[in-house]
Amino acid sequence: MIHKLTQLPNIGEQHAARLIRHLGHGSEARAIEAVKVSPYSMTTVPRIGFKIADGVARYLGVHPDSPGRHEAGNRFILGEDGTLPTTEFDEQRRKLDLACHALRRQGVVEESGRVWLPEVLRAEEEFAAWVAELPLGHPDGLTARAAADTEGFDLDSILTTETAPLAHLDEHQGFAAGYAVYGAAHVMAITGGGGTGKTAVIGGIVGLCQQAGKLVAVAAFAGKAADRVRETLAKAKVSATYAGTIHRLLNYTGYEFRTGTLPHDVVILEEASMIPTMLLWEVVKRLKPGARLILVGDDGQLPPVGYGQPYKDLLALGVPSVHLSVNYRSQNVQGIINAANAVRQGRMLQTFTDDSFSVRVATDLSEPGNAALEGMRGVPQDEWQLITWKNDDAVAFNLAIQEALNPDGFPLFSFRVFGQDRAYAEVREGDKVMVKANDPDLGIFNGQLGTALTTLVVQKDITRLPDTLEDWAEAEADGLIHNRHEELCVRVKIGDELVDIPEKDAPALLTLGYAITVHKAQGSDWEHVLIYQPGAIAFDAQRWWYTSITRAKTKCTVLYEVKVKDPASALNLWWANTRRTMELGPSIFVGRVRKLLHERQQRPPDTRSAAEIGKEWLGL
C-alpha cells in the first residue's frame, strides 16, 4: 500500500511536491491515485522525465513491452515540437531502452522521413490548407505599384499629412505600414536586416490602427524583443491593445494555450524568423474572421530552435511582402551593419567602416579576451553579452567571467556542471543568470536573463482540496486546506519583475548567464556584444555569424580562436568560416502546400447547381 509519494522509487520531496501540485491539484491522495492509474502521466509534470516515470511504472508492475509504455516513451521523445527525423527518433528510443520493434511507432505516425504526434501532423496539414488559400505567388515582394490593390488606402495622402502616424517613416516604410492595415492581402510579411526600421514600421502600423479604432496586438517570441517593441511604441507615442510575448498573448500555462479567439483586428508578430511552425499555427487558428496577420522579421537569421521555418517558407511560397533595405542606424555603427551584410551576402571586407566592429583572429586570444571582459567591469549587465557556439564553451566562459567580475559575491546556491575542471559551480549575489527551464507557476521561461540578488525567507501559501471529512473540518471559508509556511528563496530580477525562486528548485531552473549560445540570444540585442568563438563553426556558419553580429547595437567584438600559421592572412580564416553555408534541403511544409495547390488545379470544375450541391450535403 502506497501512502506517500516518496515511497516510490526516485521520488524525493521536491518531485512529490510537484506531483501533488500538478496531478493531485493539491491532494497527495489524488496524486497517488493518478500515478497508479497512469504512471506515465508523471512526464507531464515539470522536471520529471520518462526515466523517472518508467522506474515508477516498472515498480508498479508495468511490462517492458506494454503498448502504453512505448506510446508514453514515443510521446515523451517527440516533446513540445511533436516531430523528429526518423533516425533521430529511433536513436532516442534506444537511449530510453524502448526495444520492442513491433511497438516502435506506437501512438505516433511516420510520414515524409519524420515521426509525428498524430495531432501535430493534423495541425501541420490544417496549417498547410490555410496557407494554400492565401494569395501567394509574390516572390519579389510588393512595391508601391501595388498601392491600387487596397481597401481604401491612399498612400500619398497619409504620407503627406504632418500629423499622420507615418510621418516619421520614409516612403517605402510608410507603404509597408499602410498596406499592412489597408492592403487587400490580410496576411503579409515585412522583411529587413538590422537598422532598416522594422520596429519603426510596427509603430506606424499601431498608429494607423489606433487612428482607425482597430484593436492591434504586437507579440514576439522572445521577451527581450517584446520589451524592445514596447519601447518603440512608447517613443512613437502610440499604444497597442496588447504588446508582449506570443506565449502570454495565447495564455500559455506550460502545457496548453488557453486563449480562445483573439479579439484583435490586426496581429503583428515580431522576430517572425524565430517562430516554429506549430507556435505560428496556434496564433493563426485563433485569428478572428477578417483579422490581419503581419509577420515582421529577418529571414537571414538562424531558423527556429523548434520544428519548421514557417517565415522563410511563407516567403518562398510568395506571400505578399515588403522588403526594407535602407539602413537608418547612426553613422558610428556602420561597421556592424557593413560586416553583417557582407557575411549575409558571402562577401569579404578587409577593413571596416568604423570601430563599432572589430575582429581578432589568433591561435590564443585569452589575453585580449580578458582585456575585453575587464572593460565590462562596472557596465550594467543588461548592456553587454558574450555569445559563443557550444554549450560547453558557454559554461567555461561563464565560470571564468564570474571569477573575473564577481569573485567575492556571496554564494546563493550551487549547481552541477559537466565537462569542466569541477563538478559544481555556484551562483553568487550579483551574478548575471539565465533561466534554463520553464516554470509557469513562477512565471519564468527558458532563455530569460536576469540578476541574482539575494536569498530571503518568503511566506508561502500552498492550497489543496480536502480529501477526508477530517480535511473538511480544517478547510477554510474558501473550501481549501491552506499550508502556510516559510520557504527559503533566491530572489532574481528579470526585466522589471522580482521573482522568488525556491532555493531547492534554483539549481534546476537557473544557471550563469554572462555567456550564452546564439539560440538563446535570438530576439535580443545589447549595446556591446562580444563573440568569443574557439574553433570554426561547423553548422550553418553563415547564418550563425550573421545572427550573432546583428545582436549588437553599438559595438561588436569578434574573437575567433583558431590555429593561425600566417598572421598576415589570419582575417581570411574568419571570412572563410562565415561563408560556410548549410543547405537545409526542400521544406516539407512548402511541398505540402504546393501539393495542395496542384491538386486543386487538377480538380475538374464543379458544374452542379447550388441546389444539387445542397441536396448532396444534406444526404437527400
Coordinates of C-alpha atoms in Angstrom, one line a residue, residues 21-604:
R21 CA 0.5 20.3 -7.3
H22 CA 0.1 19.1 -10.9
L23 CA -1.5 15.7 -10.7
G24 CA -3.3 15.9 -7.4
H25 CA -4.3 19.5 -7.6
G26 CA -3.1 19.9 -4.0
S27 CA -4.0 16.5 -2.8
E28 CA -1.4 13.8 -2.2
A29 CA -4.0 11.0 -2.2
R30 CA -5.3 12.2 -5.6
A31 CA -1.7 12.4 -7.0
I32 CA -1.0 8.8 -5.8
E33 CA -4.2 7.6 -7.4
A34 CA -3.3 9.4 -10.7
V35 CA 0.2 7.8 -10.7
K36 CA -1.3 4.3 -10.0
V37 CA -3.8 4.7 -12.9
S38 CA -1.3 6.2 -15.3
P39 CA 2.3 6.3 -14.1
Y40 CA 3.5 7.9 -17.3
S41 CA 1.3 10.9 -16.7
M42 CA 4.2 11.9 -14.5
T43 CA 6.1 13.0 -17.6
T44 CA 3.6 16.0 -17.9
V45 CA 5.0 17.4 -14.6
P46 CA 7.9 19.8 -14.9
R47 CA 11.3 18.3 -14.4
I48 CA 10.1 14.7 -14.2
G49 CA 11.3 12.8 -17.3
F50 CA 10.4 9.5 -18.8
K51 CA 13.1 7.6 -17.0
I52 CA 11.8 8.5 -13.5
A53 CA 8.2 7.8 -14.7
D54 CA 9.4 4.5 -16.2
G55 CA 11.0 3.4 -13.0
V56 CA 7.8 4.0 -11.1
A57 CA 5.8 2.2 -13.8
R58 CA 8.1 -0.8 -13.6
Y59 CA 7.8 -0.8 -9.8
L60 CA 4.0 -0.8 -10.2
G61 CA 4.2 -3.8 -12.5
V62 CA 4.0 -2.3 -16.0
H63 CA 5.6 -4.8 -18.5
P64 CA 8.6 -3.5 -20.6
D65 CA 6.7 -4.3 -23.8
S66 CA 3.4 -2.7 -22.7
P67 CA 1.9 -0.7 -25.6
G68 CA 1.2 2.1 -23.0
R69 CA 4.9 2.2 -22.1
H70 CA 6.0 2.5 -25.7
E71 CA 3.4 5.1 -26.5
A72 CA 4.3 7.2 -23.5
G73 CA 8.0 6.9 -24.4
N74 CA 7.4 7.9 -28.0
R75 CA 5.3 10.9 -27.0
F76 CA 8.0 12.0 -24.5
I77 CA 10.7 11.8 -27.2
L78 CA 8.7 14.0 -29.6
G79 CA 8.2 16.6 -26.8
E80 CA 6.8 20.0 -27.5
D81 CA 7.7 20.1 -31.2
G82 CA 5.8 16.9 -31.8
T83 CA 8.1 15.7 -34.6
L84 CA 11.6 14.5 -35.2
P85 CA 13.6 12.9 -38.2
T86 CA 13.1 9.2 -38.2
T87 CA 16.8 8.3 -37.5
E88 CA 16.9 10.8 -34.5
F89 CA 13.7 9.4 -33.1
D90 CA 14.9 5.8 -33.3
E91 CA 18.2 6.8 -31.6
Q92 CA 16.2 8.4 -28.7
R93 CA 14.2 5.2 -28.3
R94 CA 17.4 3.2 -27.9
K95 CA 18.5 5.6 -25.2
L96 CA 15.3 5.0 -23.3
D97 CA 15.5 1.2 -23.6
L98 CA 12.4 1.0 -25.8
A99 CA 13.4 -2.1 -27.6
C100 CA 10.3 -3.7 -29.0
H101 CA 10.4 -3.3 -32.8
A102 CA 6.7 -4.0 -33.2
L103 CA 5.8 -1.1 -31.0
R104 CA 8.3 1.4 -32.4
R105 CA 5.6 3.6 -33.8
Q106 CA 3.0 3.0 -31.1
G107 CA 0.8 6.1 -30.8
V108 CA 2.8 8.1 -33.4
V109 CA 2.8 8.4 -37.2
E110 CA 5.7 8.2 -39.7
E111 CA 5.5 10.4 -42.7
S112 CA 8.0 12.2 -45.0
G113 CA 11.0 10.8 -43.2
R114 CA 9.8 12.1 -39.9
V115 CA 7.9 10.7 -36.9
W116 CA 5.0 12.8 -35.7
L117 CA 2.5 13.0 -32.9
P118 CA -0.8 12.5 -34.8
E119 CA -2.3 15.8 -33.5
V120 CA 0.8 17.7 -34.7
L121 CA 0.7 16.1 -38.2
R122 CA -3.0 17.0 -38.4
A123 CA -2.2 20.6 -37.3
E124 CA 0.6 20.9 -39.9
E125 CA -1.9 19.7 -42.6
E126 CA -4.5 22.1 -41.4
F127 CA -2.0 25.0 -41.4
A128 CA -0.9 24.0 -45.0
A129 CA -4.5 24.0 -46.1
W130 CA -4.9 27.5 -44.6
V131 CA -1.8 28.8 -46.3
A132 CA -2.9 27.3 -49.7
E133 CA -5.9 29.7 -49.5
L134 CA -3.7 32.8 -49.3
P135 CA -2.9 35.0 -52.2
L136 CA 0.6 33.5 -53.0
G137 CA 3.0 34.0 -55.9
H138 CA 4.7 37.3 -55.0
P139 CA 8.3 36.1 -54.9
D140 CA 9.7 39.6 -55.4
G141 CA 7.5 41.3 -52.8
L142 CA 5.1 44.2 -53.1
T143 CA 6.0 47.5 -54.5
A144 CA 4.4 50.9 -54.4
R145 CA 2.7 50.0 -57.7
A146 CA 0.5 47.6 -55.7
A147 CA -1.0 50.5 -53.8
A148 CA -4.0 50.4 -56.0
D149 CA -4.7 46.9 -54.7
T150 CA -6.0 48.2 -51.4
E151 CA -9.1 48.7 -49.4
G152 CA -9.4 52.5 -49.3
F153 CA -5.7 53.0 -48.8
D154 CA -4.3 56.3 -50.1
L155 CA -0.6 56.2 -49.6
D156 CA 0.1 59.8 -50.8
S157 CA -2.4 61.4 -48.5
I158 CA -1.3 59.5 -45.5
L159 CA 2.4 60.3 -46.0
T160 CA 1.9 63.9 -46.7
T161 CA -0.3 64.6 -43.6
E162 CA 2.0 66.1 -40.9
T163 CA 0.0 64.6 -38.1
A164 CA -0.2 61.1 -39.6
P165 CA 1.2 58.1 -37.8
L166 CA 3.5 57.5 -40.7
A167 CA 5.1 61.0 -40.8
H168 CA 8.4 59.7 -39.3
L169 CA 8.8 56.9 -41.9
D170 CA 10.3 57.0 -45.4
E171 CA 8.0 56.3 -48.4
H172 CA 8.8 52.6 -48.6
Q173 CA 8.4 52.1 -44.8
G174 CA 5.1 54.1 -45.0
F175 CA 3.9 51.9 -47.8
A176 CA 4.6 48.8 -45.7
A177 CA 2.7 50.1 -42.7
G178 CA -0.2 51.4 -44.8
Y179 CA -0.5 48.1 -46.8
A180 CA -0.4 46.1 -43.5
V181 CA -3.6 47.9 -42.3
Y182 CA -5.4 48.7 -45.6
G183 CA -3.9 46.4 -48.2
A184 CA -6.1 43.8 -50.0
A185 CA -3.9 40.9 -48.6
H186 CA -4.8 40.1 -45.0
V187 CA -1.6 38.2 -44.4
M188 CA 1.8 39.8 -45.3
A189 CA 5.5 39.7 -44.3
I190 CA 7.8 42.7 -43.7
T191 CA 11.5 41.7 -44.1
G192 CA 14.7 43.6 -43.5
G193 CA 18.1 43.5 -41.8
G194 CA 19.2 45.3 -38.6
G195 CA 18.7 49.0 -38.7
T196 CA 16.2 49.1 -41.6
G197 CA 13.4 50.3 -39.4
K198 CA 11.2 47.2 -38.9
T199 CA 10.2 48.2 -35.4
A200 CA 9.5 51.8 -36.6
V201 CA 7.2 50.4 -39.2
I202 CA 5.4 48.4 -36.4
G203 CA 5.0 51.7 -34.6
G204 CA 3.4 53.1 -37.8
I205 CA 1.0 50.2 -38.1
V206 CA 0.0 50.5 -34.5
G207 CA -0.6 54.3 -35.0
L208 CA -2.8 53.7 -38.0
C209 CA -4.8 51.1 -36.1
Q210 CA -5.2 53.4 -33.2
Q211 CA -6.3 56.2 -35.5
A212 CA -8.9 53.9 -37.2
G213 CA -10.2 52.4 -33.9
K214 CA -8.8 48.9 -34.7
L215 CA -7.6 46.5 -32.0
V216 CA -4.0 45.6 -32.5
A217 CA -1.7 43.1 -30.8
V218 CA 2.1 43.1 -31.2
A219 CA 3.8 39.9 -30.0
A220 CA 7.3 38.5 -30.1
F221 CA 8.8 35.1 -29.4
A222 CA 11.4 36.4 -27.0
G223 CA 10.8 38.6 -24.0
K224 CA 13.6 41.0 -24.9
A225 CA 12.1 41.5 -28.4
A226 CA 8.8 42.3 -26.8
D227 CA 10.5 44.8 -24.5
R228 CA 12.1 46.5 -27.5
V229 CA 8.7 46.7 -29.2
R230 CA 7.1 48.3 -26.1
E231 CA 10.0 50.9 -26.0
T232 CA 9.4 51.7 -29.7
L233 CA 5.7 52.2 -29.2
A234 CA 6.2 54.4 -26.2
K235 CA 8.7 56.5 -28.2
A236 CA 6.2 56.8 -31.0
K237 CA 3.5 57.8 -28.5
V238 CA 1.2 55.0 -29.7
S239 CA -0.2 52.1 -27.8
A240 CA -1.3 48.6 -28.9
T241 CA -4.1 46.7 -27.3
Y242 CA -1.5 44.1 -26.4
A243 CA 2.3 44.2 -26.5
G244 CA 4.2 41.3 -25.1
T245 CA 5.3 37.7 -25.8
I246 CA 3.3 35.3 -28.0
H247 CA 3.0 32.8 -25.1
R248 CA 1.3 35.4 -22.9
L249 CA -0.9 36.5 -25.8
L250 CA -2.1 32.9 -26.0
N251 CA -2.2 32.4 -22.2
Y252 CA 0.3 29.6 -22.2
T253 CA 0.2 27.6 -19.0
G254 CA 3.2 25.4 -19.7
Y255 CA 1.0 22.6 -21.1
E256 CA -1.6 24.3 -23.2
F257 CA -2.7 27.6 -24.8
R258 CA -5.9 28.7 -23.1
T259 CA -6.8 31.8 -25.1
G260 CA -9.8 31.4 -27.4
T261 CA -10.4 33.5 -30.5
L262 CA -8.2 36.6 -30.4
P263 CA -10.3 39.9 -30.5
H264 CA -7.7 41.9 -32.4
D265 CA -8.3 43.2 -35.9
V266 CA -4.5 43.2 -36.6
V267 CA -1.9 40.8 -35.1
I268 CA 1.7 41.7 -35.6
L269 CA 4.4 39.0 -34.9
E270 CA 7.9 40.5 -34.4
E271 CA 11.1 38.4 -34.9
A272 CA 9.0 36.1 -37.0
S273 CA 12.0 34.1 -38.2
M274 CA 12.3 32.6 -34.7
I275 CA 8.7 31.2 -34.6
P276 CA 8.4 27.5 -35.1
T277 CA 5.6 26.1 -37.3
M278 CA 3.3 24.8 -34.5
L279 CA 3.5 28.1 -32.5
L280 CA 2.6 30.1 -35.6
W281 CA -0.3 27.8 -36.2
E282 CA -1.5 28.3 -32.6
V283 CA -1.7 32.0 -33.4
V284 CA -3.3 31.6 -36.9
K285 CA -6.1 29.3 -35.8
R286 CA -7.1 31.9 -33.1
L287 CA -7.5 34.8 -35.6
K288 CA -11.0 36.1 -35.9
P289 CA -12.6 36.2 -39.3
G290 CA -11.2 39.1 -41.3
A291 CA -8.2 39.7 -39.0
R292 CA -4.9 40.7 -40.4
L293 CA -1.6 38.9 -39.7
I294 CA 1.6 40.8 -40.2
L295 CA 4.9 38.8 -39.9
V296 CA 8.0 41.0 -39.3
G297 CA 11.5 39.6 -39.3
D298 CA 14.9 39.0 -40.9
D299 CA 15.0 35.8 -43.0
G300 CA 18.8 35.8 -42.9
Q301 CA 18.9 34.7 -39.3
L302 CA 19.1 31.2 -38.0
P303 CA 15.9 29.1 -38.2
P304 CA 13.8 28.5 -35.1
V305 CA 15.0 26.1 -32.5
G306 CA 11.8 24.1 -32.8
Y307 CA 10.5 22.3 -35.9
G308 CA 9.9 24.2 -39.1
Q309 CA 10.8 27.6 -40.5
P310 CA 7.4 29.0 -41.5
Y311 CA 8.5 32.6 -42.0
K312 CA 11.0 31.5 -44.6
D313 CA 8.5 29.0 -46.1
L314 CA 5.8 31.7 -46.5
L315 CA 8.3 34.0 -48.2
A316 CA 9.4 31.1 -50.5
L317 CA 5.7 30.5 -51.4
G318 CA 5.3 34.1 -52.3
V319 CA 3.2 35.6 -49.5
P320 CA 2.8 39.3 -50.1
S321 CA 5.8 41.0 -48.6
V322 CA 7.7 44.3 -48.4
H323 CA 11.5 44.3 -48.0
L324 CA 13.2 47.2 -46.2
S325 CA 16.7 47.8 -47.4
V326 CA 17.7 51.3 -46.4
N327 CA 19.8 51.4 -43.2
Y328 CA 19.0 54.1 -40.6
R329 CA 21.4 53.2 -37.9
S330 CA 23.7 56.1 -36.9
Q331 CA 26.9 56.6 -38.8
N332 CA 29.1 55.5 -36.0
V333 CA 27.8 51.9 -36.1
Q334 CA 28.0 51.3 -39.8
G335 CA 30.9 48.9 -39.2
I336 CA 28.4 46.4 -37.6
I337 CA 25.9 46.9 -40.4
N338 CA 28.5 46.5 -43.2
A339 CA 30.1 43.4 -41.6
A340 CA 26.7 41.8 -41.1
N341 CA 25.6 42.5 -44.7
A342 CA 28.9 41.2 -46.0
V343 CA 28.5 37.9 -44.1
R344 CA 25.0 37.5 -45.3
Q345 CA 26.0 38.1 -48.9
G346 CA 29.1 36.0 -48.8
R347 CA 31.5 38.9 -49.4
M348 CA 34.8 39.7 -47.8
L349 CA 35.9 43.1 -46.3
Q350 CA 39.5 43.8 -45.5
T351 CA 38.7 46.9 -43.5
F352 CA 35.6 48.0 -41.5
T353 CA 33.9 51.4 -41.7
D354 CA 34.4 52.3 -38.0
D355 CA 35.4 50.9 -34.7
S356 CA 31.9 49.6 -33.9
F357 CA 33.0 46.3 -35.3
S358 CA 36.4 44.5 -34.9
V359 CA 37.8 41.0 -35.5
R360 CA 40.8 39.4 -33.9
V361 CA 42.0 36.0 -35.2
A362 CA 44.8 34.2 -33.5
T363 CA 45.8 30.8 -32.0
D364 CA 45.4 32.1 -28.5
L365 CA 43.2 35.0 -27.6
S366 CA 43.0 34.6 -23.9
E367 CA 44.8 37.9 -23.3
P368 CA 42.6 40.2 -25.5
G369 CA 39.6 38.2 -24.2
N370 CA 40.5 39.0 -20.6
A371 CA 41.1 42.6 -21.6
A372 CA 37.6 42.8 -23.2
L373 CA 36.0 41.4 -20.1
E374 CA 37.8 43.7 -17.9
G375 CA 36.4 46.5 -20.0
M376 CA 32.9 45.3 -18.9
R377 CA 33.6 45.9 -15.3
G378 CA 31.1 48.4 -14.0
V379 CA 29.0 48.3 -17.2
P380 CA 25.3 47.3 -16.5
Q381 CA 24.8 43.6 -17.1
D382 CA 21.9 44.2 -19.5
E383 CA 24.1 46.3 -21.8
W384 CA 26.6 43.6 -22.8
Q385 CA 26.6 39.9 -23.6
L386 CA 29.1 37.2 -24.6
I387 CA 27.9 34.8 -27.3
T388 CA 29.5 31.5 -28.3
W389 CA 28.6 28.4 -30.3
K390 CA 28.8 25.4 -28.0
N391 CA 27.1 25.0 -24.6
D392 CA 30.3 23.6 -23.0
D393 CA 32.2 26.7 -24.1
A394 CA 29.4 28.9 -22.7
V395 CA 29.8 27.1 -19.3
A396 CA 33.6 27.6 -19.3
F397 CA 33.3 31.2 -20.2
N398 CA 30.7 31.8 -17.5
L399 CA 32.9 30.4 -14.8
A400 CA 35.9 32.5 -16.0
I401 CA 33.8 35.7 -16.2
Q402 CA 32.3 35.1 -12.8
E403 CA 35.8 34.9 -11.3
A404 CA 36.9 38.0 -13.2
L405 CA 33.9 40.2 -12.5
N406 CA 32.3 38.8 -9.4
P407 CA 34.9 36.9 -7.4
D408 CA 33.7 37.9 -3.9
G409 CA 29.9 37.7 -4.4
F410 CA 28.1 35.9 -1.6
P411 CA 27.2 32.3 -2.7
L412 CA 23.4 31.8 -3.1
F413 CA 23.3 28.2 -4.4
S414 CA 25.4 25.6 -6.2
F415 CA 24.6 23.6 -9.4
R416 CA 26.1 20.7 -11.4
V417 CA 28.4 21.4 -14.3
F418 CA 29.8 18.9 -16.8
G419 CA 32.9 18.8 -18.9
Q420 CA 34.7 21.3 -16.7
D421 CA 37.5 21.2 -14.1
R422 CA 34.9 20.9 -11.3
A423 CA 31.7 19.1 -10.6
Y424 CA 29.8 22.0 -9.1
A425 CA 29.6 25.8 -9.7
E426 CA 27.8 28.4 -7.7
V427 CA 25.6 31.4 -8.4
R428 CA 26.6 34.4 -6.3
E429 CA 24.9 37.6 -5.3
G430 CA 25.1 40.0 -8.2
D431 CA 25.7 37.3 -10.9
K432 CA 24.0 37.5 -14.3
V433 CA 21.8 34.4 -14.6
M434 CA 19.8 32.7 -17.2
V435 CA 16.6 30.7 -16.8
K436 CA 17.2 27.2 -18.2
A437 CA 13.8 25.6 -17.8
N438 CA 10.2 26.7 -18.0
D439 CA 8.2 27.1 -14.7
P440 CA 4.8 28.6 -15.5
D441 CA 3.9 28.5 -11.8
L442 CA 6.7 31.1 -11.2
G443 CA 6.1 32.9 -14.5
I444 CA 9.7 32.2 -15.8
F445 CA 10.7 30.7 -19.2
N446 CA 13.7 29.2 -20.7
G447 CA 16.2 31.8 -22.0
Q448 CA 15.2 34.8 -19.9
L449 CA 18.2 36.7 -18.4
G450 CA 18.3 38.4 -15.0
T451 CA 20.4 39.2 -12.0
A452 CA 20.6 37.1 -8.8
L453 CA 20.0 39.5 -5.9
T454 CA 19.9 37.6 -2.6
T455 CA 18.3 34.8 -0.6
L456 CA 15.4 35.5 1.7
V457 CA 12.6 33.8 3.6
V458 CA 9.3 34.2 1.8
Q459 CA 5.8 33.5 3.2
K460 CA 4.2 30.7 1.1
D461 CA 0.6 29.6 1.0
I462 CA 0.1 26.2 -0.7
T463 CA -3.5 25.1 -1.0
R464 CA -5.1 21.7 -1.7
L465 CA -8.5 20.3 -1.9
P466 CA -9.9 18.4 1.1
D467 CA -9.9 14.6 0.8
T468 CA -11.5 13.4 4.0
L469 CA -14.1 14.6 6.5
E470 CA -11.2 15.5 8.8
D471 CA -9.8 17.7 6.0
W472 CA -13.2 19.3 5.6
A473 CA -13.2 20.1 9.3
E474 CA -9.9 22.0 8.8
A475 CA -10.9 23.6 5.5
E476 CA -11.2 27.4 5.5
A477 CA -14.1 29.5 4.1
D478 CA -12.8 29.1 0.5
G479 CA -13.2 25.3 0.8
L480 CA -9.4 24.7 0.7
I481 CA -6.7 23.4 3.0
H482 CA -4.0 26.0 3.4
N483 CA -0.4 25.1 4.2
R484 CA 1.1 28.4 5.2
H485 CA 4.9 28.2 5.7
E486 CA 8.1 30.0 5.3
E487 CA 10.4 29.0 2.4
L488 CA 14.0 30.0 1.6
C489 CA 14.0 31.6 -1.9
V490 CA 16.5 33.1 -4.3
R491 CA 15.4 36.5 -5.4
V492 CA 16.1 37.2 -9.1
K493 CA 15.4 40.4 -11.0
I494 CA 14.1 39.5 -14.6
G495 CA 13.3 42.7 -16.5
D496 CA 11.3 44.9 -14.2
E497 CA 10.0 42.0 -12.1
L498 CA 11.3 40.4 -8.9
V499 CA 10.9 36.6 -8.9
D500 CA 11.3 34.5 -5.7
I501 CA 12.5 31.0 -6.7
P502 CA 12.5 28.3 -4.0
E503 CA 16.2 27.7 -3.2
K504 CA 15.7 23.9 -3.6
D505 CA 14.5 24.5 -7.2
A506 CA 17.1 27.1 -8.2
P507 CA 19.7 24.6 -9.4
A508 CA 17.2 23.1 -11.9
L509 CA 16.0 26.5 -13.1
L510 CA 18.9 28.9 -13.1
T511 CA 22.5 28.9 -14.4
L512 CA 25.1 31.7 -15.0
G513 CA 24.2 34.0 -17.9
Y514 CA 27.2 36.0 -18.8
A515 CA 27.9 33.8 -21.8
I516 CA 25.1 32.2 -23.8
T517 CA 24.7 30.4 -27.2
V518 CA 23.2 32.4 -30.1
H519 CA 19.9 30.5 -30.0
K520 CA 19.4 31.9 -26.5
A521 CA 20.4 35.3 -27.8
Q522 CA 17.9 35.4 -30.8
G523 CA 15.3 38.1 -30.4
S524 CA 17.5 40.1 -28.0
D525 CA 20.1 42.8 -28.5
W526 CA 22.7 44.5 -26.4
E527 CA 24.8 47.7 -26.7
H528 CA 28.1 45.6 -26.8
V529 CA 28.3 42.0 -28.0
L530 CA 31.5 40.0 -27.5
I531 CA 31.6 37.0 -29.8
Y532 CA 34.3 34.7 -28.5
Q533 CA 34.5 31.6 -30.6
P534 CA 37.1 28.9 -30.1
G535 CA 37.3 26.9 -33.3
A536 CA 35.3 27.0 -36.6
I537 CA 31.5 27.0 -36.7
A538 CA 30.7 23.7 -38.3
F539 CA 26.9 24.0 -38.6
D540 CA 25.2 26.7 -40.7
A541 CA 28.1 29.1 -40.0
Q542 CA 26.9 31.9 -42.3
R543 CA 23.6 32.4 -40.5
W544 CA 25.2 31.8 -37.1
W545 CA 27.7 34.6 -37.6
Y546 CA 25.1 36.9 -39.2
T547 CA 22.6 36.3 -36.3
S548 CA 25.4 36.8 -33.7
I549 CA 26.7 40.1 -35.2
T550 CA 23.2 41.6 -35.5
R551 CA 22.6 41.2 -31.8
A552 CA 24.9 44.2 -31.3
K553 CA 23.6 47.7 -31.2
T554 CA 26.7 49.9 -30.9
K555 CA 29.7 47.7 -30.6
C556 CA 30.6 44.1 -31.7
T557 CA 33.9 42.5 -30.9
V558 CA 34.8 39.2 -32.5
L559 CA 37.5 36.9 -31.1
Y560 CA 38.0 34.0 -33.4
E561 CA 40.4 31.5 -31.9
V562 CA 41.8 29.1 -34.5
K563 CA 45.3 27.8 -35.5
V564 CA 47.0 30.5 -37.4
K565 CA 50.1 29.8 -39.5
D566 CA 50.4 33.1 -41.3
P567 CA 49.3 36.2 -39.3
A568 CA 49.0 38.2 -42.5
S569 CA 46.1 36.0 -43.7
A570 CA 44.5 35.4 -40.3
L571 CA 41.4 37.5 -41.1
N572 CA 40.8 35.4 -44.2
L573 CA 40.3 32.4 -41.9
W574 CA 37.4 34.1 -40.3
W575 CA 35.8 35.2 -43.6
A576 CA 36.2 31.6 -44.9
N577 CA 34.2 30.3 -41.9
T578 CA 31.5 32.9 -42.4
R579 CA 31.0 31.7 -46.0
R580 CA 30.3 28.1 -44.9
T581 CA 26.6 27.6 -45.5
M582 CA 24.3 24.7 -44.9
E583 CA 21.7 23.5 -47.4
L584 CA 18.6 22.6 -45.4
G585 CA 17.0 20.8 -48.3
P586 CA 13.5 21.1 -49.6
S587 CA 10.9 22.2 -47.0
I588 CA 8.3 19.6 -46.2
F589 CA 5.8 22.3 -45.4
V590 CA 6.4 24.1 -48.8
G591 CA 6.0 20.8 -50.5
R592 CA 2.7 20.1 -48.6
V593 CA 1.3 23.5 -49.7
R594 CA 2.4 23.2 -53.3
K595 CA 0.9 19.7 -53.5
L596 CA -2.5 21.0 -52.3
L597 CA -2.3 23.8 -54.9
H598 CA -1.5 21.3 -57.6
E599 CA -4.4 19.0 -56.6
R600 CA -6.8 21.9 -56.7
Q601 CA -5.7 22.9 -60.1
Q602 CA -6.2 19.4 -61.4
R603 CA -9.6 19.1 -59.9
P604 CA -12.4 19.5 -62.6

